[in-house]
Amino acid sequence: MSEQLRANTSASAPLLRVRGVSVTYAAQRSIADLLARRSASGIVALDSVDLDVNAGEIVAVVGESGSGKTTLARVIAGLIAADEGVVEVEGEGPNDWRSVGMVFQDPYETLDPKRTLGEFIAEGLEAQGLPMDRVDTALEAAELLPAAAFRDRVPEELSGGQRQRVVIAGALALNPKLVIADEPVSMLDVSMRAQILALIEQLRRDQGIAWIFITHDLSLAWAISDRVVVLYLGAVVEEGTAEQVLRNPAHPYTRALLAALPSTDPGAAGTHSLAAGEIPQGDTPSGCRFRNRCAHAIEACALTRPPLEVAPGGGAEHRVACIRAAELPPLS
Amino acid sequence: MSGSTTVTLSTRIRKRVSGGNRIMRMLLHRWDARVAIIILSLLTLSGVAPEALVGPLQTATTATADALLPPSGTHLFGTDDLGRDLLNLTVHGARISLVVGALSAAITLVIGGGIGMIAGYRGGRVDALLMRVADTFLILPTFVLALILAPILRELIGDQTEIFGIRTTLLTIVAVIGFTSWSSTARIVRSQTLSLRERTFVERARLVGLSPMRIIARHIFPNIRTVLLANGIVVIAGSILTESTLSFIGLGDPFQPSWGTILGNAQSAAAPSLGAWWFIAAPGCAILITVVACTVIGNAIDELLDRDVRVRR
Ligand SMILES: Nc1ncnc2c1ncn2[C@@H]1O[C@H](COP(=O)(O)OP(=O)(O)OP(=O)(O)O)[C@@H](O)[C@H]1O
Ligand code: SF4
Ligand SMILES: [Mg+2]
C-alpha cells in the first residue's frame, strides 16, 4: 500500500508548484504619461504562469530574450515577490523554504572579486546555521579537487568554467532540492559547456536534485532536460516532455524557434522563419500574444487568449496554447 | 574547522595587503603622484617630529630674532612680526593641519560612509529620509556653524581637554568640518552602493539569507574601500583649507598656531602693506602644496579605479 500511496502523493504534490504567477515591473513614468495624466504603464514580465517541477526532474525553460525567463527564476527563488499567484516548494511559501538554490548566468558577477571561494561558500552556511565542513564537501561534489587547493583562492585565479563550478558548489552546500540555473553555460566556451551539463546531470542522478534549466538555446534544452516549457512574452505557450516539444512542436512559435536552429534543414527554415517581426515592444497583442509574428494567424486569433490545452495527437502532458494547433501542417 | 578558518583569515589579510600594495605600485608609476607622495611624506615627518627638524615651537618670549626679517641664511623663511622664525612656525603648523585634516576626514568617512551605504542598500523611505538629512547638512554654512558650535563645545568639554595633543578650539573645527562635509561623501558612497546592490553577488548573498548589515560589511564595504580612500584624501585637502580659513579669521587656537593662524597674524600685522611677502609666502605655499598633493593623489586613485572598472568590463 505504501508504494502505491507514495506514487500517488508524488504525482499529486510536485516539489515546486507555481500557479498563476504574474509580475509587472514598474516602468518610469514617461513625459507622455505625465501629460496624459496616466500612471506609468509598467512592463508585464510574467502573465499568469503555471509550472510544476517534480523531485529529481530537469525542466528546461526556453524562450527568446525578454520572454520573462529570468523574472520567473527570481520569483521562484524568492528574490522578488509575484504580484499575483502562488509559488510553493514542498507546500511551503517563499519565506519558509531554504531548499532552492540558484546558479546565475554570469559566473564572473556571481563571485565577489574581494572574497575567497571558501568565504563564498561559507557565507550561505553561516546564514543558515549549517556546519562549515560542508565547504569542502560541496567543492568536492562540484569536482573542484582537491578542495583545499580551491578554498583559499580568489575568483580572479579561476577560469569561467571553474567559477561556475564554484557557484554550483555554493548552491550544493545548502542541501537544495531544487536548483534554478539561469543560462548557466551561455557565458562559457564550448568545451566548458559539456562539463557543466554533465555535472548538472550527475548531481541530479547522485543527489536527486531537481533543476530548472533556463536557456534560449533549444539544443541545450534537448541535451539536458526531461521536460521543456516554452515562454513567450511572459506566458507559457507550450509544454511537454523534451521529446514532445522538440520533436513534435505544436505551437508555431516553438516551430519557428526550432527552424531557426542552424542545424535544421534550410528549406524548412524558410517557412517558419522568425524574421516576421520582433517581440512587440509596447503592449502585448490582444488575443494570441504571438499573432503579429505568426505565419498561421487568422482573424479568430485576435479575439481570445488561447488557453493551454492538450496538444493534438500528443500525450496528456503535452499542452499548447494555439487555437489552430490541430490544423497546422505536420512537420516533415 | 577552526584550522580552515584561520587559513582563510590569513589569506584574506594577505590579499588585502597586496591590494594596498597594488594601489601604491600603480601610484608610483605616475610622476605627479610620485611627487605628491614625497611631499606628503615630508609633511608627515614634520607633523610627527617637528622638534627634531626645527627645535621647539617659538613663542613671543622665546623668539630671538628681529621682527620681519626677510629670508636669509639663518632664517630661511624670514621672521614674523614678533621675531619668530617662520620655518619653525610652518613646520610646527604642519602637525595641526595634518591632525585636523585626518580627524575631520575620519569623521567624514565614518558618518558619510555609514549613512551612504545604509541609504544606498536599504533604498526606499530610509534612503529618501537619510538623503534629505544629508541635503540639509550640505547647505549648512561651515563658518556660521563654527561660530555657533565653538562656544557650545568649549562649554561642554572644557578648555583643557586634549585629543592627540589638539585642544578644544581645534576640536571644534574638526567637529564642524566633519559635520558639514560628510554629506557629499554620503552621496558618493550611496551611488556606488546603489550599483553594487544590483550586482549578482549581492543578490546571491540575499538569496542565501545573509542579513543586510552583513551584506554591507562583507560585500559593499570591501568593494567601495578604494573609493573611500580616494574621497578621504580629497576630504583631508578640503579640511586643511577650511581649517586655514577658520584660523585665518581668528577661530583657531592662538597657542597652537596652524598655517591659517600664521596667515591671520600676517594679515593683522599688515604684512602685505609692509612688503613682508615671506610672512604670507611660507604658510601660504605650505597650504597650497599640501592641498595640491592630496588632490593629485586622490584623483590618481580615482582614475586608477576608473581604469580598473573599464578593464574588467
Ligand atoms: N528590473 C526590471 N525593471 C523593469 N523591467 C524589467 C526588469 N527586469 C526585466 N524587465 C523586463 O521584463 C521583461 C522580461 O525580462 P527577463 O529578464 O525576465 O527576460 P529573459 O527571458 O530572462 O531575457 P534574457 O534572455 O535577455 O535574459 C523584459 O521586457 C525586460 O525588459
Ligand atoms: S493562436 Fe493563431 S496566432 Fe496564435 S499561434 Fe496559433 S495560429 Fe498563431
Ligand atoms: Mg535572463
mmCIF file of C-alpha atoms in Angstrom, chain A residues 74 77-79 98 100-102 104 106 109-116 119-121 123-124 126-128 132-133 151-154 157 167 170-171 174, chain B residues 1 4-5 7-9 11-12 14-16 22 198-211 214 217-220 222-223 225-226 312-313:
data_model
loop_
_atom_site.group_PDB
_atom_site.id
_atom_site.type_symbol
_atom_site.label_atom_id
_atom_site.label_comp_id
_atom_site.label_asym_id
_atom_site.label_seq_id
_atom_site.Cartn_x
_atom_site.Cartn_y
_atom_site.Cartn_z
ATOM 1 C CA ARG A 74 13.775 35.316 -9.492
ATOM 2 C CA ALA A 77 13.969 31.834 -5.834
ATOM 3 C CA GLY A 78 12.063 34.368 -3.741
ATOM 4 C CA LEU A 79 14.237 37.290 -4.832
ATOM 5 C CA ARG A 98 15.636 27.081 2.191
ATOM 6 C CA VAL A 100 16.010 26.391 -3.574
ATOM 7 C CA GLY A 101 19.453 27.223 -4.915
ATOM 8 C CA MET A 102 20.377 29.376 -7.854
ATOM 9 C CA PHE A 104 23.349 32.698 -12.301
ATOM 10 C CA ASP A 106 27.464 35.253 -15.296
ATOM 11 C CA GLU A 109 29.498 38.532 -11.498
ATOM 12 C CA THR A 110 28.258 35.930 -9.026
ATOM 13 C CA LEU A 111 31.536 35.706 -7.123
ATOM 14 C CA ASP A 112 32.580 38.787 -5.181
ATOM 15 C CA PRO A 113 36.064 39.650 -6.506
ATOM 16 C CA LYS A 114 37.113 40.623 -2.985
ATOM 17 C CA ARG A 115 36.344 37.301 -1.307
ATOM 18 C CA THR A 116 37.839 33.823 -1.400
ATOM 19 C CA GLU A 119 34.227 32.522 2.061
ATOM 20 C CA PHE A 120 31.721 32.480 -0.794
ATOM 21 C CA ILE A 121 30.503 29.003 0.100
ATOM 22 C CA GLU A 123 28.503 32.631 3.584
ATOM 23 C CA GLY A 124 25.357 30.613 2.946
ATOM 24 C CA GLU A 126 26.739 30.704 8.176
ATOM 25 C CA ALA A 127 23.488 32.437 7.286
ATOM 26 C CA GLN A 128 21.602 29.160 7.577
ATOM 27 C CA MET A 132 31.386 24.700 7.998
ATOM 28 C CA ASP A 133 32.806 21.339 6.958
ATOM 29 C CA ARG A 151 39.174 27.110 -0.652
ATOM 30 C CA ASP A 152 41.611 29.976 -0.289
ATOM 31 C CA ARG A 153 41.756 31.181 -3.855
ATOM 32 C CA VAL A 154 40.075 34.306 -5.193
ATOM 33 C CA GLU A 157 42.552 32.973 -10.391
ATOM 34 C CA VAL A 167 28.772 28.850 -7.878
ATOM 35 C CA GLY A 170 27.795 27.288 -3.240
ATOM 36 C CA ALA A 171 24.287 26.111 -4.044
ATOM 37 C CA LEU A 174 22.961 24.357 1.298
ATOM 38 C CA MET B 1 37.275 23.516 11.180
ATOM 39 C CA SER B 4 40.442 26.161 7.934
ATOM 40 C CA THR B 5 39.000 29.377 9.307
ATOM 41 C CA VAL B 7 43.827 29.784 6.878
ATOM 42 C CA THR B 8 41.006 31.704 5.269
ATOM 43 C CA LEU B 9 41.563 34.674 7.549
ATOM 44 C CA THR B 11 44.723 34.629 3.171
ATOM 45 C CA ARG B 12 42.298 37.442 3.412
ATOM 46 C CA ARG B 14 47.454 38.736 2.649
ATOM 47 C CA LYS B 15 45.107 39.619 -0.198
ATOM 48 C CA ARG B 16 44.107 42.849 1.450
ATOM 49 C CA ARG B 22 48.869 47.375 -5.785
ATOM 50 C CA GLU B 198 22.314 45.257 -8.321
ATOM 51 C CA ARG B 199 25.386 43.071 -8.739
ATOM 52 C CA THR B 200 24.747 39.349 -8.859
ATOM 53 C CA PHE B 201 26.970 38.543 -5.890
ATOM 54 C CA VAL B 202 24.879 40.768 -3.656
ATOM 55 C CA GLU B 203 21.673 39.234 -4.990
ATOM 56 C CA ARG B 204 23.114 35.813 -4.301
ATOM 57 C CA ALA B 205 24.048 36.795 -0.734
ATOM 58 C CA ARG B 206 20.466 37.918 -0.233
ATOM 59 C CA LEU B 207 19.234 34.633 -1.681
ATOM 60 C CA VAL B 208 21.133 32.514 0.845
ATOM 61 C CA GLY B 209 19.782 34.611 3.708
ATOM 62 C CA LEU B 210 22.592 36.985 4.654
ATOM 63 C CA SER B 211 21.297 39.930 6.698
ATOM 64 C CA ARG B 214 26.322 41.522 6.881
ATOM 65 C CA ALA B 217 30.039 44.578 5.794
ATOM 66 C CA ARG B 218 31.067 41.695 3.521
ATOM 67 C CA HIS B 219 30.235 42.840 0.026
ATOM 68 C CA ILE B 220 29.514 46.551 -0.107
ATOM 69 C CA PRO B 222 35.175 45.921 0.699
ATOM 70 C CA ASN B 223 34.157 46.977 -2.795
ATOM 71 C CA ARG B 225 37.083 50.814 0.190
ATOM 72 C CA THR B 226 39.245 52.342 -2.505
ATOM 73 C CA ARG B 312 37.183 44.461 -16.060
ATOM 74 C CA ARG B 313 34.089 45.224 -18.121
#
